[in-house]
Amino acid sequence: MLVENNVPLQAFNTFHIVAKALTLVRIKGESDLQAVLQHPELGVQSKFVLGGGSNIVITGDVKPLVLKVEVVGRRLVEETEKAFILEAGAGENWHDFVTWTLDQGYPGLENMALIPGTVGASPVQNVGAYGVELQDRFESLDAVDLATGKVFTLNAAQCAFGYRDSIFKHGAGAVLTGSASPTLGLKDRALILRVRFALPKAWKPVLGYADIEKKMAEHACTQPSAKQLFDWVCDVRRAKLPDPDVIGNAGSFFKNPTVTAEQCADIIARDPKVVHYRLDDGSVKLAAGWLIDSCGWRGKSVGQAGVYEKQALVLVNRGVGTDGQGATGGEVMTLAKAIQTSVYERFGIRLEPEPVVV
Ligand code: EPU
């Protein structure tokens, strides 16, 4: 086990915020982790699990021991009557894995192409895009309990998936309605080693999302192949969302809020153009990007932290590639709080951030 000190984290977070890990260990497999847990000093230190760094805002040097997940490997593990079960190491790049599954002839993940981050981080926030969420394709995962060193497996019900949510985002004691063990939140408690996906043999394209419908009309194609859908999703994302390698960002910064039908009617009465989607349970999801945009935030900045010009839901680091240090985590959070305040004042809605603040 190699223990590294004062490790720059700029390349390890997609916001490209400049900060250091005081101590960092790369976890390439279970034995690396067991060595950390059995180490007399490192074993008792508090720990921070770092995946692709695509959903974090770092607000200073990271003092807990950083466990950088670098578990690799991808394979077909099983074929059931209905699905191909594929497994990937938690450290695999998500988009590379999606590309590989399609190249191998296993469609099902194409709507989630180009989501930044790693395979191991994907269940933590139940990533999703263009009508498909990770939970729709999830089979199970293996993780290590950082308190006991025990390896355990969770199925979908046990992960308590919700919209950008899972058991891994809640602390012990959190009451999670969908979970098999409702009182056991796993935030800061587990390191995911491998994730398995069930990709349906009877594959059908998932369509119906406005941006995808537009592509279908443009190409006069009503039944796209998985590869066609993959290409369209990549095109749409490249046109709308900043490439983190060029402009630092963590994807959508806030979740799309859900309100009651009455609250929505009240907002529509004042702002008839509010973008909203009615959900099966009668509640209504609002487009947070629209709410932020209509408060005039698109293109605005606090220091080097800004609101992306083409999508107000995405906060960006405008300082990447310049001589300076770029945005600080503090600037990003100041901007985020100012946005939350103005959306609350205008619409009475509290926006909830998606990324984890470290
Ligand atoms: N809109 C505006 N102004 C803006 C931004 C958006 O008016 O500045 C409007 C759009 O015109 C559209 C609506 O808001 O009518 C929704 O925008 P979009 O289709 O871009 O999707 P989103 O709701 O903002 C969500 C996910 C994305 C995912 C897309 C596509 C969340 C928080 N975000 O964004 O996920 O890629 O749908 O499925 O659910 C992520 O989580 O990091 C992420 C990028």
PDB file of C-alpha atoms in Angstrom, residues 209-310:
ATOM      1  CA  TYR A 209     -37.679  12.909 -24.337  1.00  0.00           C
ATOM      2  CA  ALA A 210     -38.031  16.248 -26.163  1.00  0.00           C
ATOM      3  CA  ASP A 211     -34.370  16.486 -27.264  1.00  0.00           C
ATOM      4  CA  ILE A 212     -34.448  12.912 -28.595  1.00  0.00           C
ATOM      5  CA  GLU A 213     -37.778  13.448 -30.386  1.00  0.00           C
ATOM      6  CA  LYS A 214     -36.176  16.415 -32.142  1.00  0.00           C
ATOM      7  CA  LYS A 215     -33.332  14.186 -33.382  1.00  0.00           C
ATOM      8  CA  MET A 216     -35.838  11.578 -34.595  1.00  0.00           C
ATOM      9  CA  ALA A 217     -37.666  14.245 -36.609  1.00  0.00           C
ATOM     10  CA  GLU A 218     -34.401  15.660 -37.990  1.00  0.00           C
ATOM     11  CA  HIS A 219     -33.270  12.193 -39.138  1.00  0.00           C
ATOM     12  CA  ALA A 220     -36.781  11.030 -40.115  1.00  0.00           C
ATOM     13  CA  CYS A 221     -36.181   7.923 -38.006  1.00  0.00           C
ATOM     14  CA  THR A 222     -38.772   6.442 -35.641  1.00  0.00           C
ATOM     15  CA  GLN A 223     -36.962   3.272 -34.540  1.00  0.00           C
ATOM     16  CA  PRO A 224     -33.327   4.193 -33.874  1.00  0.00           C
ATOM     17  CA  SER A 225     -30.728   1.537 -33.083  1.00  0.00           C
ATOM     18  CA  ALA A 226     -28.936   1.683 -29.741  1.00  0.00           C
ATOM     19  CA  LYS A 227     -25.855   3.093 -31.491  1.00  0.00           C
ATOM     20  CA  GLN A 228     -27.970   5.773 -33.179  1.00  0.00           C
ATOM     21  CA  LEU A 229     -29.491   6.737 -29.832  1.00  0.00           C
ATOM     22  CA  PHE A 230     -26.039   6.775 -28.239  1.00  0.00           C
ATOM     23  CA  ASP A 231     -24.792   9.162 -30.946  1.00  0.00           C
ATOM     24  CA  TRP A 232     -27.814  11.450 -30.542  1.00  0.00           C
ATOM     25  CA  VAL A 233     -27.443  11.574 -26.750  1.00  0.00           C
ATOM     26  CA  CYS A 234     -23.746  12.425 -27.187  1.00  0.00           C
ATOM     27  CA  ASP A 235     -24.659  15.197 -29.678  1.00  0.00           C
ATOM     28  CA  VAL A 236     -27.343  16.685 -27.410  1.00  0.00           C
ATOM     29  CA  ARG A 237     -25.089  16.613 -24.362  1.00  0.00           C
ATOM     30  CA  ARG A 238     -22.136  18.121 -26.249  1.00  0.00           C
ATOM     31  CA  ALA A 239     -24.366  20.945 -27.523  1.00  0.00           C
ATOM     32  CA  LYS A 240     -25.896  21.762 -24.125  1.00  0.00           C
ATOM     33  CA  LEU A 241     -23.514  20.742 -21.403  1.00  0.00           C
ATOM     34  CA  PRO A 242     -19.923  21.898 -20.901  1.00  0.00           C
ATOM     35  CA  ASP A 243     -17.147  19.312 -21.312  1.00  0.00           C
ATOM     36  CA  PRO A 244     -15.578  19.113 -17.839  1.00  0.00           C
ATOM     37  CA  ASP A 245     -12.123  18.704 -19.427  1.00  0.00           C
ATOM     38  CA  VAL A 246     -12.497  22.193 -20.913  1.00  0.00           C
ATOM     39  CA  ILE A 247     -14.821  24.034 -18.493  1.00  0.00           C
ATOM     40  CA  GLY A 248     -14.917  22.642 -14.958  1.00  0.00           C
ATOM     41  CA  ASN A 249     -18.387  21.629 -13.758  1.00  0.00           C
ATOM     42  CA  ALA A 250     -20.295  18.943 -11.874  1.00  0.00           C
ATOM     43  CA  GLY A 251     -23.278  18.503 -14.210  1.00  0.00           C
ATOM     44  CA  SER A 252     -26.631  19.737 -12.944  1.00  0.00           C
ATOM     45  CA  PHE A 253     -25.945  21.600  -9.732  1.00  0.00           C
ATOM     46  CA  PHE A 254     -29.500  21.364  -8.333  1.00  0.00           C
ATOM     47  CA  LYS A 255     -32.165  18.680  -8.427  1.00  0.00           C
ATOM     48  CA  ASN A 256     -35.384  19.408 -10.279  1.00  0.00           C
ATOM     49  CA  PRO A 257     -37.834  20.163  -7.443  1.00  0.00           C
ATOM     50  CA  THR A 258     -41.171  18.428  -7.015  1.00  0.00           C
ATOM     51  CA  VAL A 259     -44.202  20.435  -5.897  1.00  0.00           C
ATOM     52  CA  THR A 260     -47.886  19.695  -5.306  1.00  0.00           C
ATOM     53  CA  ALA A 261     -50.414  20.328  -8.092  1.00  0.00           C
ATOM     54  CA  GLU A 262     -51.732  23.324  -6.054  1.00  0.00           C
ATOM     55  CA  GLN A 263     -48.266  24.883  -5.713  1.00  0.00           C
ATOM     56  CA  CYS A 264     -47.701  24.397  -9.431  1.00  0.00           C
ATOM     57  CA  ALA A 265     -51.057  25.984 -10.310  1.00  0.00           C
ATOM     58  CA  ASP A 266     -50.074  28.961  -8.168  1.00  0.00           C
ATOM     59  CA  ILE A 267     -46.746  29.338 -10.006  1.00  0.00           C
ATOM     60  CA  ILE A 268     -48.406  28.911 -13.423  1.00  0.00           C
ATOM     61  CA  ALA A 269     -50.866  31.685 -12.512  1.00  0.00           C
ATOM     62  CA  ARG A 270     -47.897  34.012 -12.026  1.00  0.00           C
ATOM     63  CA  ASP A 271     -45.490  32.520 -14.597  1.00  0.00           C
ATOM     64  CA  PRO A 272     -47.466  30.684 -17.293  1.00  0.00           C
ATOM     65  CA  LYS A 273     -44.286  29.573 -19.049  1.00  0.00           C
ATOM     66  CA  VAL A 274     -42.837  27.539 -16.160  1.00  0.00           C
ATOM     67  CA  VAL A 275     -41.500  24.229 -17.558  1.00  0.00           C
ATOM     68  CA  HIS A 276     -43.172  21.396 -15.641  1.00  0.00           C
ATOM     69  CA  TYR A 277     -43.876  17.673 -15.937  1.00  0.00           C
ATOM     70  CA  ARG A 278     -46.792  15.965 -14.214  1.00  0.00           C
ATOM     71  CA  LEU A 279     -45.823  12.796 -12.324  1.00  0.00           C
ATOM     72  CA  ASP A 280     -47.965   9.675 -11.894  1.00  0.00           C
ATOM     73  CA  ASP A 281     -48.590  10.365  -8.191  1.00  0.00           C
ATOM     74  CA  GLY A 282     -50.219  13.747  -8.944  1.00  0.00           C
ATOM     75  CA  SER A 283     -47.197  15.843  -7.977  1.00  0.00           C
ATOM     76  CA  VAL A 284     -45.365  18.029 -10.503  1.00  0.00           C
ATOM     77  CA  LYS A 285     -41.667  18.243 -11.306  1.00  0.00           C
ATOM     78  CA  LEU A 286     -40.364  21.693 -12.233  1.00  0.00           C
ATOM     79  CA  ALA A 287     -37.315  22.359 -14.424  1.00  0.00           C
ATOM     80  CA  ALA A 288     -34.819  23.933 -12.017  1.00  0.00           C
ATOM     81  CA  GLY A 289     -32.851  25.239 -15.035  1.00  0.00           C
ATOM     82  CA  TRP A 290     -35.902  27.233 -16.104  1.00  0.00           C
ATOM     83  CA  LEU A 291     -36.487  28.642 -12.582  1.00  0.00           C
ATOM     84  CA  ILE A 292     -32.838  29.779 -12.359  1.00  0.00           C
ATOM     85  CA  ASP A 293     -32.866  31.118 -15.901  1.00  0.00           C
ATOM     86  CA  SER A 294     -36.009  33.132 -15.318  1.00  0.00           C
ATOM     87  CA  CYS A 295     -34.399  34.737 -12.248  1.00  0.00           C
ATOM     88  CA  GLY A 296     -31.801  36.090 -14.666  1.00  0.00           C
ATOM     89  CA  TRP A 297     -28.824  33.973 -13.579  1.00  0.00           C
ATOM     90  CA  ARG A 298     -27.749  32.537 -16.942  1.00  0.00           C
ATOM     91  CA  GLY A 299     -24.214  33.753 -17.725  1.00  0.00           C
ATOM     92  CA  LYS A 300     -23.731  35.474 -14.322  1.00  0.00           C
ATOM     93  CA  SER A 301     -20.648  34.926 -12.121  1.00  0.00           C
ATOM     94  CA  VAL A 302     -19.289  35.183  -8.586  1.00  0.00           C
ATOM     95  CA  GLY A 303     -15.516  35.466  -8.905  1.00  0.00           C
ATOM     96  CA  GLN A 304     -14.507  32.657 -11.261  1.00  0.00           C
ATOM     97  CA  ALA A 305     -17.628  30.580 -10.543  1.00  0.00           C
ATOM     98  CA  GLY A 306     -20.356  31.082 -13.120  1.00  0.00           C
ATOM     99  CA  VAL A 307     -23.746  29.956 -14.419  1.00  0.00           C
ATOM    100  CA  TYR A 308     -23.287  28.205 -17.763  1.00  0.00           C
ATOM    101  CA  GLU A 309     -24.570  30.247 -20.711  1.00  0.00           C
ATOM    102  CA  LYS A 310     -26.362  27.337 -22.422  1.00  0.00           C
TER     103      LYS A 310
END
